[in-house]
Coordinates of C-alpha atoms in Angstrom, one line a residue:
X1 CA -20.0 -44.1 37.5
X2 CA -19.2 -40.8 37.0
X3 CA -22.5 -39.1 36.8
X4 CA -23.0 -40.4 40.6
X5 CA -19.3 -38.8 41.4
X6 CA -19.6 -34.7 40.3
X7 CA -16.1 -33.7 41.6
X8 CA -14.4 -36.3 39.9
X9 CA -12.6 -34.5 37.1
X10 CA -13.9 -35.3 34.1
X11 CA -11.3 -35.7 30.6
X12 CA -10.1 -33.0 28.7
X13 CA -11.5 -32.3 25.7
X14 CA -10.0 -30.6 22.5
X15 CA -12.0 -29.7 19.5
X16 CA -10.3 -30.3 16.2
X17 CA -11.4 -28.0 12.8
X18 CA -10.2 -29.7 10.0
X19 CA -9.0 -26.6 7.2
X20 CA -8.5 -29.0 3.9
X21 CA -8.3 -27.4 0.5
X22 CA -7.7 -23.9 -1.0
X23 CA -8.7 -21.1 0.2
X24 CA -11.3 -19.0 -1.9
X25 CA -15.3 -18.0 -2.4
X26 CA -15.8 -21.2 -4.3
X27 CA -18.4 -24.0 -3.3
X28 CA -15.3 -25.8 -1.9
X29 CA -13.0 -23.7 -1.0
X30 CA -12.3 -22.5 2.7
X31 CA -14.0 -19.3 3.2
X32 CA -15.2 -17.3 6.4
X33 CA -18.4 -17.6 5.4
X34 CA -18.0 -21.0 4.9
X35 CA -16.1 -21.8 8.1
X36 CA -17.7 -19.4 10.8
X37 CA -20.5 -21.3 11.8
X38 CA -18.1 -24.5 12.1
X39 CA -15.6 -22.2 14.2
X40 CA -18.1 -20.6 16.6
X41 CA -19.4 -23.9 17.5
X42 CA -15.7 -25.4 18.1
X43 CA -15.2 -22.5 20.6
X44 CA -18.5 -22.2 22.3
X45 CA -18.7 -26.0 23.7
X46 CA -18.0 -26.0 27.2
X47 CA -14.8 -24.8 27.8
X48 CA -12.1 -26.5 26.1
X49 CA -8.4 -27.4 27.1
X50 CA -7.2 -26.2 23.2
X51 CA -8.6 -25.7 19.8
X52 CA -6.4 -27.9 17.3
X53 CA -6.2 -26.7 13.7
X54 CA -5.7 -29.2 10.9
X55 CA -4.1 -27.7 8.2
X56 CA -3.4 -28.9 4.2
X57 CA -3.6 -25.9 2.5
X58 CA -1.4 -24.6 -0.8
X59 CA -3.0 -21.1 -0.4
X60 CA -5.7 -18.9 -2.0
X61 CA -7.3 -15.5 -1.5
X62 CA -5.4 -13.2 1.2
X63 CA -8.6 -11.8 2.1
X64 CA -10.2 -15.1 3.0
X65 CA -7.3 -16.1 5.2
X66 CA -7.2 -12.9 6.6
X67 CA -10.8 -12.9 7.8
X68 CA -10.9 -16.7 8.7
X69 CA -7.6 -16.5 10.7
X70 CA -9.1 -12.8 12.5
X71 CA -11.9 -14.9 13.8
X72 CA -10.1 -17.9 15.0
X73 CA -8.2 -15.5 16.9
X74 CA -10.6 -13.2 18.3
X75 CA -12.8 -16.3 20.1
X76 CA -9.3 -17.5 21.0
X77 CA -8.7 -14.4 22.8
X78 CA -12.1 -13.9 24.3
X79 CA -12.4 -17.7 25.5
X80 CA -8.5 -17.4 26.4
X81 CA -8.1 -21.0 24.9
X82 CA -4.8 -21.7 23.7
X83 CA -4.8 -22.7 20.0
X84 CA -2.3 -25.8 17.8
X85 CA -2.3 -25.8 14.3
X86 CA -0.8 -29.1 13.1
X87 CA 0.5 -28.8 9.4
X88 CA 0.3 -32.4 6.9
X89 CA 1.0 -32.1 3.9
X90 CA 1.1 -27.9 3.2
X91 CA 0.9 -25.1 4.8
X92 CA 1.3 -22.3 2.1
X93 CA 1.0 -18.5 1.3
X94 CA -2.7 -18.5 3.0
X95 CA -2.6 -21.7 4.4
X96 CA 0.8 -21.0 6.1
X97 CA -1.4 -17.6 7.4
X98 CA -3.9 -20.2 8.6
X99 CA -1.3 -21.7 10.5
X100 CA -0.3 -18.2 12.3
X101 CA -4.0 -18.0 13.9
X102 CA -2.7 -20.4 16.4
X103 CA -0.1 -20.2 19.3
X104 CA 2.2 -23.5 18.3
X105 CA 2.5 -24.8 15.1
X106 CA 3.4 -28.6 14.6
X107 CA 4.9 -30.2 11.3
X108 CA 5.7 -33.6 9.9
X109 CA 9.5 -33.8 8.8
X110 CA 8.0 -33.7 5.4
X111 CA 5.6 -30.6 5.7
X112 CA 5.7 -27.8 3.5
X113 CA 5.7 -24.6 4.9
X114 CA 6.3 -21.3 3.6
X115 CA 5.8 -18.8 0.2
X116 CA 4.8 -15.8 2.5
X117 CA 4.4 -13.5 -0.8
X118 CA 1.7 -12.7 -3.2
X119 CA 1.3 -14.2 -6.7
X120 CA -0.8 -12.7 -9.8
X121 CA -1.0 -15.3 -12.6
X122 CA -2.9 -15.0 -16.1
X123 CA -2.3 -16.0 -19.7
X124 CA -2.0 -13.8 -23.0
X125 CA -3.1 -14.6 -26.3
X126 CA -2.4 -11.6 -28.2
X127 CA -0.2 -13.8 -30.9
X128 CA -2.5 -16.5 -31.3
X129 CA -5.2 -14.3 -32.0
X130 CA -2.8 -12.3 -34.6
X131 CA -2.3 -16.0 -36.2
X132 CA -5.9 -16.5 -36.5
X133 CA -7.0 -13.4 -37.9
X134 CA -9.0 -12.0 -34.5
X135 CA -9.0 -8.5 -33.8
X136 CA -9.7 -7.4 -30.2
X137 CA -12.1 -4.8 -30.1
X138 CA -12.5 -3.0 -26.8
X139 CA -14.5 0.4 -25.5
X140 CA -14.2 1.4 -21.9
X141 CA -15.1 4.0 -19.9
X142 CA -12.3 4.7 -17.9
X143 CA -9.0 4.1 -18.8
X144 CA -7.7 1.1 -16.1
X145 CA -11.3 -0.9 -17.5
X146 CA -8.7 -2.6 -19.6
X147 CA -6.4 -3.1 -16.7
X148 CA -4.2 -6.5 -17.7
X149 CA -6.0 -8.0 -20.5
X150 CA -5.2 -11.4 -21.2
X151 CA -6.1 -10.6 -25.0
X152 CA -3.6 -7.3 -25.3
X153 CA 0.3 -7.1 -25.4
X154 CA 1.5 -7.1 -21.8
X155 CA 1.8 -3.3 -20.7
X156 CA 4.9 -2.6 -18.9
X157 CA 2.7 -0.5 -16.5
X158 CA 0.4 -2.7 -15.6
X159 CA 3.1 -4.8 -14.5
X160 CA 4.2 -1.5 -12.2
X161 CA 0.5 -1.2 -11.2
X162 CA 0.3 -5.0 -10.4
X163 CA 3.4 -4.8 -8.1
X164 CA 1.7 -1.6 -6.6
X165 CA -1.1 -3.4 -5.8
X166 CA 0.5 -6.6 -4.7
X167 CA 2.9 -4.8 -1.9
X168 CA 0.2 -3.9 0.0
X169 CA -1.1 -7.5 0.4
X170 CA 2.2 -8.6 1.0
X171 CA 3.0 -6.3 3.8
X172 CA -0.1 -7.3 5.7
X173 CA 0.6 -11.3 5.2
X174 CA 4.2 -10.0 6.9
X175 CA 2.7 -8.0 9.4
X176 CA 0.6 -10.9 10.3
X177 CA 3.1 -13.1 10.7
X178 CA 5.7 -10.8 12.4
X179 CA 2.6 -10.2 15.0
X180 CA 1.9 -13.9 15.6
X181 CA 5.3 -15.5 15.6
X182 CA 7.3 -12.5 17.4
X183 CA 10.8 -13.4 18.7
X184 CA 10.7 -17.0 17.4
X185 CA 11.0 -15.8 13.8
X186 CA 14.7 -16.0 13.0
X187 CA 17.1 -13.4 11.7
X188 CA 16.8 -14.2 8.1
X189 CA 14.8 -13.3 4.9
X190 CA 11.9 -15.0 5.5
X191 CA 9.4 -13.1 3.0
X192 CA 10.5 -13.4 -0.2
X193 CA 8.3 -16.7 -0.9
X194 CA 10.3 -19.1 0.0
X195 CA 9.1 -23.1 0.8
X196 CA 10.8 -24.8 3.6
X197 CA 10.7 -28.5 4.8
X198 CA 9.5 -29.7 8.5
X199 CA 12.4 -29.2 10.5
X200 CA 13.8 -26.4 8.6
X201 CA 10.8 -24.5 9.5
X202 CA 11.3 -25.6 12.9
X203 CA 14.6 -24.0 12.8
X204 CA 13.7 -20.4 11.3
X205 CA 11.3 -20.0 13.9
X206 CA 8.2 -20.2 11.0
X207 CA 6.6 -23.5 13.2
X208 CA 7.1 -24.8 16.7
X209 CA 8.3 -29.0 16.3
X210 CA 7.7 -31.9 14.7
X211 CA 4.4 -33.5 16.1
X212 CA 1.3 -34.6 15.4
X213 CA -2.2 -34.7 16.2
X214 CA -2.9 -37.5 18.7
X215 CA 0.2 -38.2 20.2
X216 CA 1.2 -34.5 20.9
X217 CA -2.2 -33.5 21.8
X218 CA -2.0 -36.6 25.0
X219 CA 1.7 -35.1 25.8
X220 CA -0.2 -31.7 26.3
X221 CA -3.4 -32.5 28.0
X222 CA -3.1 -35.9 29.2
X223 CA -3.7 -39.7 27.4
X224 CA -7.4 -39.4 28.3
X225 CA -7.8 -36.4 26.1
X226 CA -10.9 -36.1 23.7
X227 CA -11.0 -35.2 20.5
X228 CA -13.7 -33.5 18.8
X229 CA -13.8 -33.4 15.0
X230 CA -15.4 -30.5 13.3
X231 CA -15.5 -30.2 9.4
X232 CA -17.4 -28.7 6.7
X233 CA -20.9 -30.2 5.6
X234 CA -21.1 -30.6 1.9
X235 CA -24.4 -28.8 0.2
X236 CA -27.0 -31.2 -1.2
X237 CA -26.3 -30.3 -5.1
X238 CA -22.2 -31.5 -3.8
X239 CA -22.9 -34.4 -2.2
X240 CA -25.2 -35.3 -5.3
X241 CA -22.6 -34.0 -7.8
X242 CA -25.6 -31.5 -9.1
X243 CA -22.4 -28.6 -9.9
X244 CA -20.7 -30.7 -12.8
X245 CA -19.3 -27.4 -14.6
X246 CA -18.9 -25.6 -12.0
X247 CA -17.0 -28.3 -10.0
X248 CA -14.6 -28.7 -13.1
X249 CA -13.8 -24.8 -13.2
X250 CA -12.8 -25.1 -9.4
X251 CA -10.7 -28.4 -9.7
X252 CA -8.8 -27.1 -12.5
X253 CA -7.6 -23.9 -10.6
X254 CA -7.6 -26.0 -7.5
X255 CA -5.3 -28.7 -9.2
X256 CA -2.9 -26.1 -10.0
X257 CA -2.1 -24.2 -6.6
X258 CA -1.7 -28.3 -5.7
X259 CA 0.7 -29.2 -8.1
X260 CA 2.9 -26.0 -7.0
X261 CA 3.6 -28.2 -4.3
X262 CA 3.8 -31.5 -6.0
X263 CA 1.1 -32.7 -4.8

């Protein structure tokens, strides 16, 4: 009937981007690259009543977040559509900076939210290899080449140098939050990588409520609301499980930011 009726007002609509997994260059990780066809599209369909933002995320490259989150929020700002990031499980380090792209954040009372910081994590082996008889033989040109080898005696500078280069991040993950969250953020250290549960983030200012998708979503815009799922396409060699090794690197490193969270 309503193709016969034009001024009846048709049903809001609200497309929903679904941001799952770490964030990262690898075949399934969340990267711009990744992400911006997915994102354009969500924002260029008619004109929208919001853009909702599914997040689970433990983290991953700064740089990635950074440039997803930047474009999120530039098409927000030139379609002047209001964005809602709903949090499940985690929203972490870059997933949390995710979660700033949008203007509310929503949490379950179990949500984990939080660890604005910067993390550099290897191994070393120079013992073991003493144990075994292996000598490390290395010739560089240039003398940072060696910067933090895993298979030399930790240098007490590099540790000075890795701080040196880890502020910097850090700074612009505060910024970045600072700039998104404004006068909501509470009077309290907020930056030192800290985890915080649902309503406890409610409370510091870091999300908005507790709420989720649909029901919140039909508060906002009205029970006749649609929504509009948008989510990565896997590749052919993924759906096909043609990566093998490749797929076993990533879920090791994946499984690890995970389990930081107990999940």
């Amino acid at each position: 009937m309503r193709r016969f009726i034009p001024f009846l007002p048709k049903p809001a609509f609200v497309p929903v981007i679904r941001l799952t997994g770490t964030i990262g260059t690898g075949p399934r990780s969340l990267s711009d690259q990744a992400l911006a066809s997915l994102i354009e599209r969500a924002f260029a369909k008619g004109k929208p009543a919001a853009v909702a933002l599914v997040i689970n995320s433990p983290g991953g490259s700064a740089v990635q977040s950074s440039l997803i989150a930047a474009r999120i929020r530039r098409l927000a700002d030139e379609k002047k559509v209001e964005v809602h990031a709903f949090v499940e499980d985690v929203a972490a380090s870059g997933g949390y900076w995710l979660a700033c792209a949008a203007d509310r954040i929503w949490v379950d009372k179990s949500s984990l939210v939080g660890s604005i910081g910067v993390i550099f994590a290897s191994f070393g082996f120079p013992e073991l290899m003493a144990r075994q008889g292996v000598e490390r033989r290395v010739v560089t040109a240039g003398r940072s080449k060696s910067f933090a080898d895993p298979f030399l005696p930790q240098k007490a500078e590099d540790v000075e140098r890795l701080r040196a280069l880890q502020t910097p991040i850090h700074e612009a993950f505060i910024d970045h939050v600072t700039a998104r969250r404004g006068a909501r953020l509470a009077e309290a250290d907020l930056f030192n990588a800290d985890i915080w549960v649902g309503q406890g983030s409610v409370d510091l200012g870091l999300t908005d409520g507790i709420g989720h998708l649909v029901p919140k979503l039909k508060e906002l815009y009205g029970d006749k609301v649609r929504l509009v799922p948008y989510g990565q396409k896997r590749s052919l060699a993924e759906r096909f499980g043609l990566s093998v090794v490749e797929d076993a690197m990533n879920s090791v490193e994946e499984r690890a930011l995970w389990a930081r969270y107990g999940l």
